[in-house]
Short mmCIF file of C-alpha atoms (C1' of nucleotides) in Angstrom, two decimals:
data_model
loop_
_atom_site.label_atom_id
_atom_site.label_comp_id
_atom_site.label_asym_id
_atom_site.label_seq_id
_atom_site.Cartn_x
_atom_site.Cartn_y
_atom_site.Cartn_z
CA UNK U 1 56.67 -23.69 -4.83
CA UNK U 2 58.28 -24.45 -1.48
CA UNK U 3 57.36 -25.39 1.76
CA UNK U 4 55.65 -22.30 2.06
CA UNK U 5 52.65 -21.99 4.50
CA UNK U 6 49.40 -20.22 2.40
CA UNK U 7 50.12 -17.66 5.17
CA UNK U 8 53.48 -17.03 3.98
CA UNK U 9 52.37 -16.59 0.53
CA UNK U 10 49.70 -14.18 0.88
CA UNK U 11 51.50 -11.83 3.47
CA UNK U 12 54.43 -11.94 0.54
CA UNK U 13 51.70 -11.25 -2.18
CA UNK U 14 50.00 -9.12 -0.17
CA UNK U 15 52.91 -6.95 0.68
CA UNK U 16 54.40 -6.78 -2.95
CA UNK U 17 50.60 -5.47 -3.83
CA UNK U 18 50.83 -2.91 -2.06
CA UNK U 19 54.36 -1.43 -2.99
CA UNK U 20 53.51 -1.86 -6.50
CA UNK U 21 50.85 0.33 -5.41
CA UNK U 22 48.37 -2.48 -7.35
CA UNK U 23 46.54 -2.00 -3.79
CA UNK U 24 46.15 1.70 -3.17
CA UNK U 25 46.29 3.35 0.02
CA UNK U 26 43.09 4.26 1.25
CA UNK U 27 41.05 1.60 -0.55
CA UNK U 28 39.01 -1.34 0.93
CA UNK U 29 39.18 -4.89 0.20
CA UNK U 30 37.00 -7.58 1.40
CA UNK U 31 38.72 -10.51 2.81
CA UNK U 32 36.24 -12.52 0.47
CA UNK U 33 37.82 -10.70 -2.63
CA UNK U 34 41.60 -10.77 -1.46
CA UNK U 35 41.07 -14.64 -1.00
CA UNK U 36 39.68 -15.22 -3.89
CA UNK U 37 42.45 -13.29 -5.90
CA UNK U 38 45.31 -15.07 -4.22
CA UNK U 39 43.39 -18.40 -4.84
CA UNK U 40 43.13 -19.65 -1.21
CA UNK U 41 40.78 -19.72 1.65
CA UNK U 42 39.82 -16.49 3.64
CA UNK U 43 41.71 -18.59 6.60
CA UNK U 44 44.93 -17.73 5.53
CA UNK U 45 44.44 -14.30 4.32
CA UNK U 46 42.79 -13.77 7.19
CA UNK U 47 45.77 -14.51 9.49
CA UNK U 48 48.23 -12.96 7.04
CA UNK U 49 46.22 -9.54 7.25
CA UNK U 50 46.08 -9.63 10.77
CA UNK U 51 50.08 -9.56 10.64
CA UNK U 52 50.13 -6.63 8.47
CA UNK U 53 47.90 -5.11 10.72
CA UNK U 54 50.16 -5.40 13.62
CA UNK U 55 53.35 -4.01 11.14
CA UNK U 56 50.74 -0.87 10.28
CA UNK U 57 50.35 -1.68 6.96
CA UNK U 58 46.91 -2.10 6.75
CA UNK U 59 43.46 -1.56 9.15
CA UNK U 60 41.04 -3.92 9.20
CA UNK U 61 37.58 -2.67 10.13
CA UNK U 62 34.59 -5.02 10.59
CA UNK U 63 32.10 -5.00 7.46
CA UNK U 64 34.28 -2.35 5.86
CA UNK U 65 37.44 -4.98 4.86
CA UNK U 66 40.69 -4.79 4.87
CA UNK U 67 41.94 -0.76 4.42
CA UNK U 68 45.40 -0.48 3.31
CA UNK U 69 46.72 1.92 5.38
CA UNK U 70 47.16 5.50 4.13
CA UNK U 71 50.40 7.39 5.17
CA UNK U 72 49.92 11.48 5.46
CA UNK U 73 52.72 13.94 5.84
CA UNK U 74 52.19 13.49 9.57
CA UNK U 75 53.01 9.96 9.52
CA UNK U 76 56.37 10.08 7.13
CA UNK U 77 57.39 12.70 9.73
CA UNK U 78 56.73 10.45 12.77
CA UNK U 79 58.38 7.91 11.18
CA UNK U 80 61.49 9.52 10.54
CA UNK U 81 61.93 10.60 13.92
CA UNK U 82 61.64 7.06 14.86
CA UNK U 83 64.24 6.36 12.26
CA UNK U 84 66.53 8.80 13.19
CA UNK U 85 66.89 7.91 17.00
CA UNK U 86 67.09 4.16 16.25
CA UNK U 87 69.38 4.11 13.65
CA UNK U 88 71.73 6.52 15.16
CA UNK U 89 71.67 4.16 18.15
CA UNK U 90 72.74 1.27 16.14
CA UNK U 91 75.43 3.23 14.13
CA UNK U 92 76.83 4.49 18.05
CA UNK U 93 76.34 0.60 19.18
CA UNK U 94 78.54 -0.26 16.20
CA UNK U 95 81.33 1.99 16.84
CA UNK U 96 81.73 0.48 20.19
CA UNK U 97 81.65 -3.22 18.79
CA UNK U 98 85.04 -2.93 16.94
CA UNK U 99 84.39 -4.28 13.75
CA UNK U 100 87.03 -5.27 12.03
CA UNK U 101 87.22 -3.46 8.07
CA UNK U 102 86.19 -7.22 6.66
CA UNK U 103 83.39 -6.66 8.72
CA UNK U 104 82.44 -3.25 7.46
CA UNK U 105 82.98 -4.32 3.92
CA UNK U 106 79.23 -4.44 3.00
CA UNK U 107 78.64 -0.97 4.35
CA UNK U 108 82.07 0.21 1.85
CA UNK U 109 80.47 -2.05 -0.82
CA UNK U 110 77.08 -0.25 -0.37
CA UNK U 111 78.73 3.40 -0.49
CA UNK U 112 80.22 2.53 -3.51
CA UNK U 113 77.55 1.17 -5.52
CA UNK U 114 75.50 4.52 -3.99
CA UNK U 115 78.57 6.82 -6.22
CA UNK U 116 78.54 4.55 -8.92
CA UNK U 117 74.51 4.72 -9.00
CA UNK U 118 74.86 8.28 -8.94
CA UNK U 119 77.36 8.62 -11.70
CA UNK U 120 75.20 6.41 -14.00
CA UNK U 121 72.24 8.67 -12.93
CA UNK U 122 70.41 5.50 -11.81
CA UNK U 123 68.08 6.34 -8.90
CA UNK U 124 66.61 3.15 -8.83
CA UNK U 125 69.91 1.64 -8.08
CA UNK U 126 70.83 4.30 -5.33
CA UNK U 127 67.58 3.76 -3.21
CA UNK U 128 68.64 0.45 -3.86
CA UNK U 129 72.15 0.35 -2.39
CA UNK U 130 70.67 3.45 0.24
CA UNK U 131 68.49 0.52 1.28
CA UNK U 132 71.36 -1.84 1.89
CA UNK U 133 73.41 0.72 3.93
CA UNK U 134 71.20 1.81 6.23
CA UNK U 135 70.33 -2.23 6.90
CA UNK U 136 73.67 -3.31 7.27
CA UNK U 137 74.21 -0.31 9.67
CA UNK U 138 71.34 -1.26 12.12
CA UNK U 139 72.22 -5.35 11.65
CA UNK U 140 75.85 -3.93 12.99
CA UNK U 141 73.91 -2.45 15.98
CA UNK U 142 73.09 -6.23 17.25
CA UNK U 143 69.69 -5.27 18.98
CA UNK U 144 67.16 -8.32 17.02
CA UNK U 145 64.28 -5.51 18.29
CA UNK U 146 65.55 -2.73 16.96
CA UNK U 147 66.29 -3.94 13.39
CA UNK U 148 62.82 -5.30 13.61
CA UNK U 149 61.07 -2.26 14.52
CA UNK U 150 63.26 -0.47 11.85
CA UNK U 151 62.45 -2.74 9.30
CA UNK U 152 58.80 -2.21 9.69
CA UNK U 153 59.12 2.08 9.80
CA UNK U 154 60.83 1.27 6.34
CA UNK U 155 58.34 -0.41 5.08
CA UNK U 156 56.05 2.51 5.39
CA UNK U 157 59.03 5.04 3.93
CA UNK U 158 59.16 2.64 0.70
CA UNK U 159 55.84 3.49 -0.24
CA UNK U 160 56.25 7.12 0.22
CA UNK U 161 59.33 6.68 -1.72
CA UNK U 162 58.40 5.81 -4.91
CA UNK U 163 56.47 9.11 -5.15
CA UNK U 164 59.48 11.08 -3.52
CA UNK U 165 62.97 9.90 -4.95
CA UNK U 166 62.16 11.33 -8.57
CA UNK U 167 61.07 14.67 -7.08
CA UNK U 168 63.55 15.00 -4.17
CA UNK U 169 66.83 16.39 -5.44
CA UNK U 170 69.59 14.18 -6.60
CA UNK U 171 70.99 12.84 -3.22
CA UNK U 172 75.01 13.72 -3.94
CA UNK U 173 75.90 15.26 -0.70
CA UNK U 174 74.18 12.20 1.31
CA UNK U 175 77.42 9.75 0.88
CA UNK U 176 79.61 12.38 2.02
CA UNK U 177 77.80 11.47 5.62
CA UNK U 178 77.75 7.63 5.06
CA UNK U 179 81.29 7.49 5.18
CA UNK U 180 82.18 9.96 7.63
CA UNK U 181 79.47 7.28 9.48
CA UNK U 182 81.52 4.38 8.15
CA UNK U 183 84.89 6.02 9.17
CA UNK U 184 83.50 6.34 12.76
CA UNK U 185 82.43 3.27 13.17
CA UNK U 186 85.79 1.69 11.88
CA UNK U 187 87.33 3.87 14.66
CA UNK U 188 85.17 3.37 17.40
CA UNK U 189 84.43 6.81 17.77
CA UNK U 190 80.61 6.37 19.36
CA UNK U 191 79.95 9.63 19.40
CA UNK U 192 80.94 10.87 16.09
CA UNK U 193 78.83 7.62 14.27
CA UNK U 194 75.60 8.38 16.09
CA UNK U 195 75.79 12.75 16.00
CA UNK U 196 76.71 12.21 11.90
CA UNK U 197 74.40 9.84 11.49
CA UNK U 198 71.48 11.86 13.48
CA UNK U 199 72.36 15.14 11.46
CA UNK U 200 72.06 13.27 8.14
CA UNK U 201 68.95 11.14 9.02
CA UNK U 202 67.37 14.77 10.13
CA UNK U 203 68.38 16.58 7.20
CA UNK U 204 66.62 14.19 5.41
CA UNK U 205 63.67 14.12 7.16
CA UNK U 206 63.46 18.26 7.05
CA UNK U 207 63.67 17.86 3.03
CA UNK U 208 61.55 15.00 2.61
CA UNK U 209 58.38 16.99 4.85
CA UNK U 210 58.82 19.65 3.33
CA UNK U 211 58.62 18.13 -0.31
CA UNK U 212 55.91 16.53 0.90
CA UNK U 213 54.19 19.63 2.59
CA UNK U 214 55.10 21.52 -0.82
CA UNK U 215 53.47 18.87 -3.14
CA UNK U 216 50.23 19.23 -1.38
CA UNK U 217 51.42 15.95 -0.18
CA UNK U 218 47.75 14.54 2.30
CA UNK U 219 47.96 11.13 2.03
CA UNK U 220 49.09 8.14 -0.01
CA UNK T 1 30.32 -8.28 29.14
CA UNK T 2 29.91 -6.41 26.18
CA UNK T 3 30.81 -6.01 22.56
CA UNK T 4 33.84 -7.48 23.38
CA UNK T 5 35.10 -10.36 20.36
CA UNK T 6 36.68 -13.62 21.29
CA UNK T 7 40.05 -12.40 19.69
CA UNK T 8 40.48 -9.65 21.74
CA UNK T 9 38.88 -11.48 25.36
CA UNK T 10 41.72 -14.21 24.06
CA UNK T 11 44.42 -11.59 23.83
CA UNK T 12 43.32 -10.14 26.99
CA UNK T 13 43.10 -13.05 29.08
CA UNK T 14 46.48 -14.31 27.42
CA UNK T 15 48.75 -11.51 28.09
CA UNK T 16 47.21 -11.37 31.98
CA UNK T 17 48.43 -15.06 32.24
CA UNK T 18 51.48 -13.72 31.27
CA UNK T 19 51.92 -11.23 33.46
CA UNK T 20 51.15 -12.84 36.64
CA UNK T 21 53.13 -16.10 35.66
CA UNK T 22 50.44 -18.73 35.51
CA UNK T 23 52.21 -18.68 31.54
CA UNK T 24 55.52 -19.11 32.38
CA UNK T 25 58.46 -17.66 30.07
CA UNK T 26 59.77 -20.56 28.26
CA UNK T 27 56.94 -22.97 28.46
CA UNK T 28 54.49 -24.47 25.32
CA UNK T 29 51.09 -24.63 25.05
CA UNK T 30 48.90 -26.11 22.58
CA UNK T 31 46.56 -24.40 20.99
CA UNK T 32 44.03 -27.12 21.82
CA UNK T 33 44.55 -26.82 25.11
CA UNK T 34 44.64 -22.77 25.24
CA UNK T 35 41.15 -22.84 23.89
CA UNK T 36 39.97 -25.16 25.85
CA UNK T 37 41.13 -23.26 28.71
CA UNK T 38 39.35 -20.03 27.70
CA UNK T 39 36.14 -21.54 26.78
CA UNK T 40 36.23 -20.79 22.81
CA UNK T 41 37.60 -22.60 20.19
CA UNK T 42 41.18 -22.68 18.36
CA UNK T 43 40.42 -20.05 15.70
CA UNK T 44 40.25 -16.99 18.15
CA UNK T 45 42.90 -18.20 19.90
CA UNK T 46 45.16 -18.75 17.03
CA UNK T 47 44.44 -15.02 15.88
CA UNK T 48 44.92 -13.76 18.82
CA UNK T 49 48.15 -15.65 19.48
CA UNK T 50 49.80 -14.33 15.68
CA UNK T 51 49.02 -10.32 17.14
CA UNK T 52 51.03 -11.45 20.47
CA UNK T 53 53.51 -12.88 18.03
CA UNK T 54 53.87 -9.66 16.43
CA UNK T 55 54.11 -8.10 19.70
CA UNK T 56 56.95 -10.56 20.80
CA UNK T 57 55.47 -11.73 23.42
CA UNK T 58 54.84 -15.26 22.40
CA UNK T 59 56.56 -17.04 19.43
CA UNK T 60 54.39 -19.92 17.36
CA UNK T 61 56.27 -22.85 16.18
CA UNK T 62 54.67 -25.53 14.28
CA UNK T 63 54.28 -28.92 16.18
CA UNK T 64 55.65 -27.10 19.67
CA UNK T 65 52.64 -25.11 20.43
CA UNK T 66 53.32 -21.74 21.47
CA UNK T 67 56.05 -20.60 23.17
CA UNK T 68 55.69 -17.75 25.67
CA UNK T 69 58.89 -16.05 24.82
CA UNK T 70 61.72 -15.68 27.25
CA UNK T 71 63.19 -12.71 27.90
CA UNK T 72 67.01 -13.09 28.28
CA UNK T 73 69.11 -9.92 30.02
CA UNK T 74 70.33 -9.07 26.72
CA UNK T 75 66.77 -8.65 25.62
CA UNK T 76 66.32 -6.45 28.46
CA UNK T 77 69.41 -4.50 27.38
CA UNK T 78 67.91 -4.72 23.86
CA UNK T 79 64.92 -3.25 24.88
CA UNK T 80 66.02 -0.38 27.52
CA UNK T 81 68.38 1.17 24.78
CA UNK T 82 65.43 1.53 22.91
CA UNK T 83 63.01 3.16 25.25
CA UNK T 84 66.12 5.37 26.26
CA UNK T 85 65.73 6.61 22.46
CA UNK T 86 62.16 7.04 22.13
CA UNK T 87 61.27 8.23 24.83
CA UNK T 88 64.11 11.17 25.07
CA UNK T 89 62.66 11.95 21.53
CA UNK T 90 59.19 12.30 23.17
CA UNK T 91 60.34 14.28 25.68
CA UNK T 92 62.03 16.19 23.50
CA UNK T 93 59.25 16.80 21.21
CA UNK T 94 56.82 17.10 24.45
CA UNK T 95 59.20 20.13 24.95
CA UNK T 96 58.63 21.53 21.88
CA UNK T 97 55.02 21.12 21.28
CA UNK T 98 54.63 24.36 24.37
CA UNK T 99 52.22 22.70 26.93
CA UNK T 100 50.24 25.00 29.64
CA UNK T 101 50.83 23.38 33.34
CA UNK T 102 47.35 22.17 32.92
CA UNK T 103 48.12 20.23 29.76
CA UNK T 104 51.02 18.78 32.33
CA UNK T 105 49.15 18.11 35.27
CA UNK T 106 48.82 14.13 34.80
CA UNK T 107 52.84 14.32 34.63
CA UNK T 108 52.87 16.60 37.90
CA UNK T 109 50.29 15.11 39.77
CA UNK T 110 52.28 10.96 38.83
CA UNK T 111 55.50 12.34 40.48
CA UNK T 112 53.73 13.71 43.37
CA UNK T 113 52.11 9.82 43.75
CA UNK T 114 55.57 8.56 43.76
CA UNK T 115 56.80 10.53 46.23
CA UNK T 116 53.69 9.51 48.33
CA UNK T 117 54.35 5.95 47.57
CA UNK T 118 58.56 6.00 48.33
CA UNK T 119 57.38 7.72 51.91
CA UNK T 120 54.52 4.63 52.58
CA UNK T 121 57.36 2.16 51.32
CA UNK T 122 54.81 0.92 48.53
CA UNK T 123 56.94 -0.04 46.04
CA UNK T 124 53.88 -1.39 43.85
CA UNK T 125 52.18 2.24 43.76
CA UNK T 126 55.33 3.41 42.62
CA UNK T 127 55.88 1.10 39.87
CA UNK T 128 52.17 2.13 38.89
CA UNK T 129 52.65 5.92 39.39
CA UNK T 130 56.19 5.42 37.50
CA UNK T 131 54.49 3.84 34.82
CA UNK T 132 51.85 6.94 34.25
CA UNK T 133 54.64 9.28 34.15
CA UNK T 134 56.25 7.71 31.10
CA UNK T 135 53.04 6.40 29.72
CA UNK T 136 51.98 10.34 29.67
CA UNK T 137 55.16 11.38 28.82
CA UNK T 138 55.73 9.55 25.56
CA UNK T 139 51.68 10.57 24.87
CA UNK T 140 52.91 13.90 25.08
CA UNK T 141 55.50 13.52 22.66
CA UNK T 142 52.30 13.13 20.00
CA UNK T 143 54.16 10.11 17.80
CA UNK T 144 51.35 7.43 17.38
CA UNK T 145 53.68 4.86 16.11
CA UNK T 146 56.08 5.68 18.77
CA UNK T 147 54.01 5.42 21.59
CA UNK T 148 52.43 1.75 20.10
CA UNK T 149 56.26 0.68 20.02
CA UNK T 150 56.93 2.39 23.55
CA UNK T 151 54.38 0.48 25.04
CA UNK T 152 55.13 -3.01 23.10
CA UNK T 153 58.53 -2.92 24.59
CA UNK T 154 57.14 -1.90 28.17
CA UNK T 155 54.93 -4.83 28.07
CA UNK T 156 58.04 -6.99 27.65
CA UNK T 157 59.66 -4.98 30.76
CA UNK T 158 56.77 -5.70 32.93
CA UNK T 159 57.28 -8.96 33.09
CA UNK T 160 60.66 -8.70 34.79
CA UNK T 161 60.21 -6.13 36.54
CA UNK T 162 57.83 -8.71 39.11
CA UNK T 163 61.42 -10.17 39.77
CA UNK T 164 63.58 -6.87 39.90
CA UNK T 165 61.20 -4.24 42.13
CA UNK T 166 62.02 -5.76 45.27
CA UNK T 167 65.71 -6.86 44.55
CA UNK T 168 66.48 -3.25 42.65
CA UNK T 169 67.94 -0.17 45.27
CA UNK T 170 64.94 2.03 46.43
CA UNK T 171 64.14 4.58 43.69
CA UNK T 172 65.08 7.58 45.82
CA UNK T 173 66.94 9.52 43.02
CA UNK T 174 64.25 8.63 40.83
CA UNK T 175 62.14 11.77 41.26
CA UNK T 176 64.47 14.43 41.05
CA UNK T 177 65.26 13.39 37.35
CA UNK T 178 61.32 13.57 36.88
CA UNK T 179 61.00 16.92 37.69
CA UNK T 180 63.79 18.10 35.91
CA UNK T 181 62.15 16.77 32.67
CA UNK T 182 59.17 18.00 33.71
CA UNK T 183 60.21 21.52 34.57
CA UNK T 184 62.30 21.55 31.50
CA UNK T 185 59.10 20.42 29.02
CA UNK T 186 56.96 23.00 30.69
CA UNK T 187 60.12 25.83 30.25
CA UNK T 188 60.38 24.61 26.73
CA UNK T 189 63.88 23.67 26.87
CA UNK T 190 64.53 20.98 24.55
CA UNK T 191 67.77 19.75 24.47
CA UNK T 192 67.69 20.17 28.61
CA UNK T 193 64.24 17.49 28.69
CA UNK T 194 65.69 14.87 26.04
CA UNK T 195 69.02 15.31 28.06
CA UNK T 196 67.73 14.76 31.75
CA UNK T 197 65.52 11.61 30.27
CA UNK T 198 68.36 9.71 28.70
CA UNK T 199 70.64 10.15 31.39
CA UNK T 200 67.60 8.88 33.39
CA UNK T 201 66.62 5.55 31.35
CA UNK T 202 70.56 5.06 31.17
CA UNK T 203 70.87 4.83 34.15
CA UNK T 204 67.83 2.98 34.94
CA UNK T 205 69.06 0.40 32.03
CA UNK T 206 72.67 0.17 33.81
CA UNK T 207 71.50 -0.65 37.39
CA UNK T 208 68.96 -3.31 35.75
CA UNK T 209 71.22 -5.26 33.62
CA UNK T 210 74.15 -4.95 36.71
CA UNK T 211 71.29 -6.41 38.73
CA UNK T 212 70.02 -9.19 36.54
CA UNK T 213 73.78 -10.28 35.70
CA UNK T 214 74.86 -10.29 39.18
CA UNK T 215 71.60 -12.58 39.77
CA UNK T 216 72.48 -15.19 37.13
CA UNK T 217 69.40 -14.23 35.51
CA UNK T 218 69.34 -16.06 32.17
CA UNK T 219 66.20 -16.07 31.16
CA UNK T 220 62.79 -15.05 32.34
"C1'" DG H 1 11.71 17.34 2.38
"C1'" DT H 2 13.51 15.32 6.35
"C1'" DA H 3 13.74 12.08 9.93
"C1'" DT H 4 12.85 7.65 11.92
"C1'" DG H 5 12.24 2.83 12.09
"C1'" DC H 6 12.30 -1.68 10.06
"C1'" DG H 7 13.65 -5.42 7.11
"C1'" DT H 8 17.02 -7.32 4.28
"C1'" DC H 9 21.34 -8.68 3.04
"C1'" DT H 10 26.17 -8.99 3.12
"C1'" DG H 11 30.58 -9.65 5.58
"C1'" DT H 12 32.67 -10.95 9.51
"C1'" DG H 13 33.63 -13.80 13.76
"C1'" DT H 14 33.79 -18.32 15.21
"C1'" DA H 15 33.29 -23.25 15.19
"C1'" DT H 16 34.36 -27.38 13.11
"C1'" DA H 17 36.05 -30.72 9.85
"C1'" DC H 18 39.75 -32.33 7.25
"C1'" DA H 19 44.32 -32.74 5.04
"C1'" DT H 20 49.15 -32.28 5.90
"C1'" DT H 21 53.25 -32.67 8.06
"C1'" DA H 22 56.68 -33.23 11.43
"C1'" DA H 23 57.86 -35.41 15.93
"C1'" DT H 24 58.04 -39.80 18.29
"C1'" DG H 25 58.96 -44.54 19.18
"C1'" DG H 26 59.93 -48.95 17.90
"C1'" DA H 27 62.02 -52.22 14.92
"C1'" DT H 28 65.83 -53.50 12.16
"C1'" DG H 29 70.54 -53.71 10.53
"C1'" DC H 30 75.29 -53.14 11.57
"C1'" DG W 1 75.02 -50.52 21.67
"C1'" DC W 2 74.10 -47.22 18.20
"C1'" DA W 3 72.27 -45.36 14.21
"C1'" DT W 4 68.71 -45.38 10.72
"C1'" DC W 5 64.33 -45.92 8.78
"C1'" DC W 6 59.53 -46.36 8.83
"C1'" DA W 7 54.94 -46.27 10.79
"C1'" DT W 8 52.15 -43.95 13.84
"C1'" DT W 9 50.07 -40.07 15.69
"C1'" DA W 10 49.10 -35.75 17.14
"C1'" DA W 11 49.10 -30.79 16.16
"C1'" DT W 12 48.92 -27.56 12.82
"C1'" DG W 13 47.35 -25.21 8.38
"C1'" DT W 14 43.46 -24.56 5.69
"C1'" DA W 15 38.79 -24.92 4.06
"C1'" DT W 16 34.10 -24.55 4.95
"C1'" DA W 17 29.76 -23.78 7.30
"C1'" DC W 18 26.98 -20.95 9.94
"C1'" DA W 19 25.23 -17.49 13.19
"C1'" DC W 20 25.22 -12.78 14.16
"C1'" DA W 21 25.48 -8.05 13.62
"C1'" DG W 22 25.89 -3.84 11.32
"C1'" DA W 23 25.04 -1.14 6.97
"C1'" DC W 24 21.91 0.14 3.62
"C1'" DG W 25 17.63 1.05 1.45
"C1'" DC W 26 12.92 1.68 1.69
"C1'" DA W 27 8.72 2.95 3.55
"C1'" DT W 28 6.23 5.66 6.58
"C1'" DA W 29 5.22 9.57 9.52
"C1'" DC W 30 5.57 14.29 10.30
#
DNA sequence: GTATGCGTCTGTGTATACATTAATGGATGC
DNA sequence: GCATCCATTAATGTATACACAGACGCATAC
């Protein structure tokens, strides 16, 4: 379809596997199999698992295959941390940019659709717009390595997530903080994006670990 | 020379070329003639080239060979506000975790080797005994993933830091910062380790970029 | 019954061959 | 002289072949 590379295509396919959780974490594949299911040569898959391997999303172990990578309590914590001090850095390097409100309109678009979501009772659609906030928030940062590095911690959360947002409890208080976030930012006060920001991104970690440890969460 | 694969003598040898310049930032190279030039052929060297990718240390364009990638002082800015982050966190977690003075001896005994090295005027021993302080320091922290990115984006640092040592202001102050975050992880005082640390990397970061600006440095 | 060694067999690591595609240069038209 | 188009060509993307090495099972010894 495209002029996408056979690379391109499996570490798409590949990646959309494993969210759907199609490719559980913990099991094995041989590079033999995966190739043959995504109707191309080991070559590419190959090449495309090596990537994922570098992003943590999967292990590869000589004559065992490819392991997608299983994410414990441990890890979702370790990530979050990560999360937290990175993101709150990009919401304090935001503040000092002085965007303009047309700027910030994505991140007001993004709160809103998170109410709306709520109202409707559509959680779906509020990890959804979540999602898009807490992007747009590090792409305001303006550090290329930093949304990278993000991007790939959050593609570990997502997996987690689809277990979590339907036992977590309804997230109502969270867009209280986005906006006091937004707010900040739209007045250039640093310090109040990145402490708000920090606070919220810690309060969820504490519930999500502890959901987790509750739920005899071990590994996913 | 052991059990060693072709991908990972490949990555090896590539990232030493990097680091002592023979690759210079900016410059192509075939993959042709990269394999000839380590004596395997282009597979390996392909494979090992996509994990550097990952790594940002080389970028792969089709038809231009690959890149080693440049690193601008913006990148450097990118990249210091990051370890400022992570490795405050680790410190601050190092805090937490309640280490004996044995468990911190490594720490103790890499200050002590920079203070030997500032007094012999070895800036190089420094640079190394500096390194094994935050190497150990961020190991301490206990965040896999956080160390992996730590020491990604000190990779990228290395490579400038060849220019910068002998241009930069002796790091006199250096050491007293050290110890405070040492004495504050082994006193289990938190806040007072992540603290010390950022103000330390800040400062670090502020004195590099002033230095690379003032030097017209554009690119690496 | 347990441990040890060997042979087999499967999957990976690597080389190589080939198809594909984009950069390059020259020729042509204006 | 400049732009445009096409042919050429060289480097990549992918497939395939093959050697090697590690896992597994089986037999044998104790």
């Amino acid at each position: 379809m495209g002029a996408m590379t056979n690379v391109e295509r499996a570490m798409s396919a590949l990646r959309q596997m494993i969210f759907a959780g199609e490719l559980t974490p913990g099991s094995d594949h041989l590079e033999t199999e995966l190739a043959e299911r995504l109707g191309m040569s080991r070559t590419p898959v190959r090449e495309a698992a090596l990537m994922l391997q570098a992003q943590g999303l999967v292990e590869m172990r000589p004559r065992r295959g490819i392991r997608i990578s299983p994410v414990s309590a441990q890890d979702m914590s370790d990530i979050y941390d990560i999360l937290t001090e990175l993101e709150s850095l990009a919401a304090a390097r935001a503040a000092e940019a002085g965007y303009s409100d047309t700027d910030l309109e994505t991140l007001a678009k993004a709160i809103a659709d998170m109410d709306a979501a709520l109202d409707a009772d559509d959680l779906r659609a509020w990890a959804d717009a979540d999602d898009r906030f807490h992007r747009e928030l590090v792409r305001l940062g303006r550090n290329a390595r930093l949304s990278m590095i993000v991007s790939v911690m959050r593609d570990q959360v997502r997996r987690a997530r689809a277990t979590t947002l339907f036992i977590r409890p309804k997230p109502a208080k969270s867009n209280a903080d986005h906006r006091i976030v937004l707010q900040a930012i739209a007045d250039g006060d640093v310090s109040r994006a990145h402490d708000t920001h920090h606070a919220h991104r810690r309060a969820a970690r504490d519930m999500l670990v502890a959901l987790l440890d509750k739920h005899q969460f071990h590994g996913l």
